[in-house]
Amino acid sequence: MLNEFKDFIAKGNVMDMAVGIIIGAAFTAIVTSLVGDLINPIIALFTGGIDFSGWFYVLGEGECASVAACTEAGVSVFAVGNFIMAVINFLIVAFVVFMLVKMVNRIKSAAEKPAEPVAEEPKGPTAEELLAEIRDALKAQA
């Protein structure tokens, strides 16, 4: 079992996956900042100042100023704004990944050289032509 695990870890795909996960985690921080610091203010500008991160409903008794305050107080919260932010983050990440895959595919297809047509070998005489030559050679000997 240890040998199988060592073989699994030694494969290049595992390392590629690990690098992808690390880069994805770093990219998530960038997207979170993009959404929270750039996109939300623009959306708030068009929606009359609505801040999605502060959009929540308290389930049960109690009142809170923010989702964090409700969580600290142990009050159940229906955090609609956090969900909307997660959806926006997902759409941005999905779009960027789509563009990256599209770019990589374009680079791959440009790097692939078109298959050169195989040069046709010169064709020899057909069976009929060979038989005719043999016949003619036999006639000439006789």
PDB file of C-alpha atoms in Angstrom:
ATOM      1  CA  MET A   1       0.000   0.000   0.000  1.00  0.00           C
ATOM      2  CA  LEU A   2       2.881   2.381   0.734  1.00  0.00           C
ATOM      3  CA  ASN A   3       4.399   1.699  -2.679  1.00  0.00           C
ATOM      4  CA  GLU A   4       1.090   2.463  -4.369  1.00  0.00           C
ATOM      5  CA  PHE A   5       0.814   5.703  -2.410  1.00  0.00           C
ATOM      6  CA  LYS A   6       4.395   6.637  -3.339  1.00  0.00           C
ATOM      7  CA  ASP A   7       3.639   5.934  -7.013  1.00  0.00           C
ATOM      8  CA  PHE A   8       0.493   8.058  -6.793  1.00  0.00           C
ATOM      9  CA  ILE A   9       2.338  10.995  -5.237  1.00  0.00           C
ATOM     10  CA  ALA A  10       5.231  10.719  -7.687  1.00  0.00           C
ATOM     11  CA  LYS A  11       2.983  11.129 -10.717  1.00  0.00           C
ATOM     12  CA  GLY A  12       3.045  14.532 -12.393  1.00  0.00           C
ATOM     13  CA  ASN A  13      -0.735  14.943 -12.281  1.00  0.00           C
ATOM     14  CA  VAL A  14      -0.724  15.150  -8.484  1.00  0.00           C
ATOM     15  CA  MET A  15       1.848  17.938  -8.542  1.00  0.00           C
ATOM     16  CA  ASP A  16      -0.086  19.794 -11.236  1.00  0.00           C
ATOM     17  CA  MET A  17      -3.231  19.488  -9.143  1.00  0.00           C
ATOM     18  CA  ALA A  18      -1.433  20.765  -6.032  1.00  0.00           C
ATOM     19  CA  VAL A  19      -0.097  23.786  -7.905  1.00  0.00           C
ATOM     20  CA  GLY A  20      -3.589  24.439  -9.280  1.00  0.00           C
ATOM     21  CA  ILE A  21      -5.126  24.325  -5.810  1.00  0.00           C
ATOM     22  CA  ILE A  22      -2.531  26.721  -4.399  1.00  0.00           C
ATOM     23  CA  ILE A  23      -2.974  29.164  -7.265  1.00  0.00           C
ATOM     24  CA  GLY A  24      -6.753  28.818  -6.948  1.00  0.00           C
ATOM     25  CA  ALA A  25      -6.608  29.730  -3.269  1.00  0.00           C
ATOM     26  CA  ALA A  26      -4.537  32.813  -4.070  1.00  0.00           C
ATOM     27  CA  PHE A  27      -6.870  33.698  -6.924  1.00  0.00           C
ATOM     28  CA  THR A  28      -9.861  33.444  -4.575  1.00  0.00           C
ATOM     29  CA  ALA A  29      -8.415  36.247  -2.458  1.00  0.00           C
ATOM     30  CA  ILE A  30      -8.067  38.414  -5.551  1.00  0.00           C
ATOM     31  CA  VAL A  31     -11.633  37.703  -6.670  1.00  0.00           C
ATOM     32  CA  THR A  32     -13.001  38.371  -3.168  1.00  0.00           C
ATOM     33  CA  SER A  33     -11.248  41.726  -3.158  1.00  0.00           C
ATOM     34  CA  LEU A  34     -12.447  42.479  -6.693  1.00  0.00           C
ATOM     35  CA  VAL A  35     -16.051  41.784  -5.757  1.00  0.00           C
ATOM     36  CA  GLY A  36     -15.971  43.421  -2.325  1.00  0.00           C
ATOM     37  CA  ASP A  37     -13.877  46.457  -3.192  1.00  0.00           C
ATOM     38  CA  LEU A  38     -14.740  47.188  -6.811  1.00  0.00           C
ATOM     39  CA  ILE A  39     -17.916  45.480  -7.990  1.00  0.00           C
ATOM     40  CA  ASN A  40     -20.062  45.969  -4.876  1.00  0.00           C
ATOM     41  CA  PRO A  41     -19.593  49.755  -4.834  1.00  0.00           C
ATOM     42  CA  ILE A  42     -20.562  49.905  -8.511  1.00  0.00           C
ATOM     43  CA  ILE A  43     -23.645  47.761  -7.873  1.00  0.00           C
ATOM     44  CA  ALA A  44     -24.479  49.924  -4.847  1.00  0.00           C
ATOM     45  CA  LEU A  45     -24.188  53.020  -7.049  1.00  0.00           C
ATOM     46  CA  PHE A  46     -26.744  51.645  -9.519  1.00  0.00           C
ATOM     47  CA  THR A  47     -29.084  50.210  -6.873  1.00  0.00           C
ATOM     48  CA  GLY A  48     -29.240  53.357  -4.762  1.00  0.00           C
ATOM     49  CA  GLY A  49     -26.687  52.412  -2.132  1.00  0.00           C
ATOM     50  CA  ILE A  50     -27.763  48.849  -1.380  1.00  0.00           C
ATOM     51  CA  ASP A  51     -24.902  46.976   0.259  1.00  0.00           C
ATOM     52  CA  PHE A  52     -25.354  43.266  -0.354  1.00  0.00           C
ATOM     53  CA  SER A  53     -23.047  42.238   2.466  1.00  0.00           C
ATOM     54  CA  GLY A  54     -25.409  43.863   4.954  1.00  0.00           C
ATOM     55  CA  TRP A  55     -28.534  42.247   3.551  1.00  0.00           C
ATOM     56  CA  PHE A  56     -29.761  39.658   6.034  1.00  0.00           C
ATOM     57  CA  TYR A  57     -32.857  38.565   7.919  1.00  0.00           C
ATOM     58  CA  VAL A  58     -32.866  37.520  11.541  1.00  0.00           C
ATOM     59  CA  LEU A  59     -34.608  34.193  12.049  1.00  0.00           C
ATOM     60  CA  GLY A  60     -36.230  34.058  15.437  1.00  0.00           C
ATOM     61  CA  GLU A  61     -35.963  36.624  18.170  1.00  0.00           C
ATOM     62  CA  GLY A  62     -33.459  39.394  18.508  1.00  0.00           C
ATOM     63  CA  GLU A  63     -32.042  42.243  16.494  1.00  0.00           C
ATOM     64  CA  CYS A  64     -28.507  42.663  15.248  1.00  0.00           C
ATOM     65  CA  ALA A  65     -26.640  45.363  13.397  1.00  0.00           C
ATOM     66  CA  SER A  66     -24.705  42.930  11.216  1.00  0.00           C
ATOM     67  CA  VAL A  67     -24.360  39.271  10.333  1.00  0.00           C
ATOM     68  CA  ALA A  68     -21.195  39.084  12.438  1.00  0.00           C
ATOM     69  CA  ALA A  69     -23.007  40.520  15.461  1.00  0.00           C
ATOM     70  CA  CYS A  70     -25.826  37.995  15.051  1.00  0.00           C
ATOM     71  CA  THR A  71     -23.341  35.147  14.751  1.00  0.00           C
ATOM     72  CA  GLU A  72     -21.576  36.288  17.923  1.00  0.00           C
ATOM     73  CA  ALA A  73     -24.891  36.522  19.771  1.00  0.00           C
ATOM     74  CA  GLY A  74     -25.879  33.046  18.566  1.00  0.00           C
ATOM     75  CA  VAL A  75     -28.879  34.329  16.632  1.00  0.00           C
ATOM     76  CA  SER A  76     -29.853  32.482  13.444  1.00  0.00           C
ATOM     77  CA  VAL A  77     -29.476  34.625  10.360  1.00  0.00           C
ATOM     78  CA  PHE A  78     -30.618  34.231   6.772  1.00  0.00           C
ATOM     79  CA  ALA A  79     -27.659  35.997   5.087  1.00  0.00           C
ATOM     80  CA  VAL A  80     -28.984  36.770   1.616  1.00  0.00           C
ATOM     81  CA  GLY A  81     -26.190  39.252   0.920  1.00  0.00           C
ATOM     82  CA  ASN A  82     -23.448  36.731   1.623  1.00  0.00           C
ATOM     83  CA  PHE A  83     -25.101  34.297  -0.775  1.00  0.00           C
ATOM     84  CA  ILE A  84     -25.353  36.947  -3.492  1.00  0.00           C
ATOM     85  CA  MET A  85     -21.675  37.744  -2.963  1.00  0.00           C
ATOM     86  CA  ALA A  86     -20.795  34.059  -3.272  1.00  0.00           C
ATOM     87  CA  VAL A  87     -22.749  33.834  -6.539  1.00  0.00           C
ATOM     88  CA  ILE A  88     -21.000  36.923  -7.916  1.00  0.00           C
ATOM     89  CA  ASN A  89     -17.617  35.478  -6.867  1.00  0.00           C
ATOM     90  CA  PHE A  90     -18.465  32.183  -8.565  1.00  0.00           C
ATOM     91  CA  LEU A  91     -19.512  33.881 -11.803  1.00  0.00           C
ATOM     92  CA  ILE A  92     -16.321  35.906 -11.915  1.00  0.00           C
ATOM     93  CA  VAL A  93     -14.126  32.875 -11.206  1.00  0.00           C
ATOM     94  CA  ALA A  94     -16.029  30.779 -13.754  1.00  0.00           C
ATOM     95  CA  PHE A  95     -15.633  33.495 -16.397  1.00  0.00           C
ATOM     96  CA  VAL A  96     -11.896  33.887 -15.731  1.00  0.00           C
ATOM     97  CA  VAL A  97     -11.362  30.112 -15.805  1.00  0.00           C
ATOM     98  CA  PHE A  98     -13.330  29.939 -19.066  1.00  0.00           C
ATOM     99  CA  MET A  99     -11.121  32.633 -20.566  1.00  0.00           C
ATOM    100  CA  LEU A 100      -7.950  30.864 -19.361  1.00  0.00           C
ATOM    101  CA  VAL A 101      -9.056  27.524 -20.821  1.00  0.00           C
ATOM    102  CA  LYS A 102     -10.002  29.233 -24.069  1.00  0.00           C
ATOM    103  CA  MET A 103      -6.573  30.914 -24.236  1.00  0.00           C
ATOM    104  CA  VAL A 104      -4.718  27.672 -23.434  1.00  0.00           C
ATOM    105  CA  ASN A 105      -6.698  25.802 -26.104  1.00  0.00           C
ATOM    106  CA  ARG A 106      -5.894  28.524 -28.636  1.00  0.00           C
ATOM    107  CA  ILE A 107      -2.188  28.332 -27.765  1.00  0.00           C
ATOM    108  CA  LYS A 108      -2.246  24.518 -27.985  1.00  0.00           C
ATOM    109  CA  SER A 109      -3.923  24.555 -31.385  1.00  0.00           C
ATOM    110  CA  ALA A 110      -1.451  27.157 -32.668  1.00  0.00           C
ATOM    111  CA  ALA A 111       1.479  25.113 -31.365  1.00  0.00           C
ATOM    112  CA  GLU A 112       0.321  21.927 -33.035  1.00  0.00           C
ATOM    113  CA  LYS A 113       1.811  21.691 -36.473  1.00  0.00           C
ATOM    114  CA  PRO A 114      -0.523  20.507 -39.155  1.00  0.00           C
ATOM    115  CA  ALA A 115       0.286  17.012 -40.301  1.00  0.00           C
ATOM    116  CA  GLU A 116       2.317  17.145 -43.467  1.00  0.00           C
ATOM    117  CA  PRO A 117       0.781  15.162 -46.281  1.00  0.00           C
ATOM    118  CA  VAL A 118       2.630  11.917 -46.870  1.00  0.00           C
ATOM    119  CA  ALA A 119       4.386  11.976 -50.203  1.00  0.00           C
ATOM    120  CA  GLU A 120       2.941   9.344 -52.456  1.00  0.00           C
ATOM    121  CA  GLU A 121       5.382   6.709 -53.544  1.00  0.00           C
ATOM    122  CA  PRO A 122       5.826   6.487 -57.265  1.00  0.00           C
ATOM    123  CA  LYS A 123       3.478   3.886 -58.550  1.00  0.00           C
ATOM    124  CA  GLY A 124       4.916   0.976 -60.405  1.00  0.00           C
ATOM    125  CA  PRO A 125       3.387  -0.731 -63.361  1.00  0.00           C
ATOM    126  CA  THR A 126       0.095  -2.493 -62.884  1.00  0.00           C
ATOM    127  CA  ALA A 127      -0.242  -6.269 -63.069  1.00  0.00           C
ATOM    128  CA  GLU A 128      -1.617  -6.012 -66.589  1.00  0.00           C
ATOM    129  CA  GLU A 129       1.323  -3.895 -67.695  1.00  0.00           C
ATOM    130  CA  LEU A 130       3.799  -6.392 -66.200  1.00  0.00           C
ATOM    131  CA  LEU A 131       2.043  -9.296 -67.906  1.00  0.00           C
ATOM    132  CA  ALA A 132       2.101  -7.411 -71.194  1.00  0.00           C
ATOM    133  CA  GLU A 133       5.869  -6.806 -70.806  1.00  0.00           C
ATOM    134  CA  ILE A 134       6.472 -10.469 -70.025  1.00  0.00           C
ATOM    135  CA  ARG A 135       4.388 -11.466 -73.037  1.00  0.00           C
ATOM    136  CA  ASP A 136       6.273  -9.073 -75.250  1.00  0.00           C
ATOM    137  CA  ALA A 137       9.633 -10.315 -73.878  1.00  0.00           C
ATOM    138  CA  LEU A 138       8.621 -13.937 -74.530  1.00  0.00           C
ATOM    139  CA  LYS A 139       7.504 -13.083 -78.062  1.00  0.00           C
ATOM    140  CA  ALA A 140      10.829 -11.381 -78.696  1.00  0.00           C
ATOM    141  CA  GLN A 141      12.754 -14.499 -77.540  1.00  0.00           C
ATOM    142  CA  ALA A 142      10.783 -16.830 -79.688  1.00  0.00           C
TER     143      ALA A 142
END
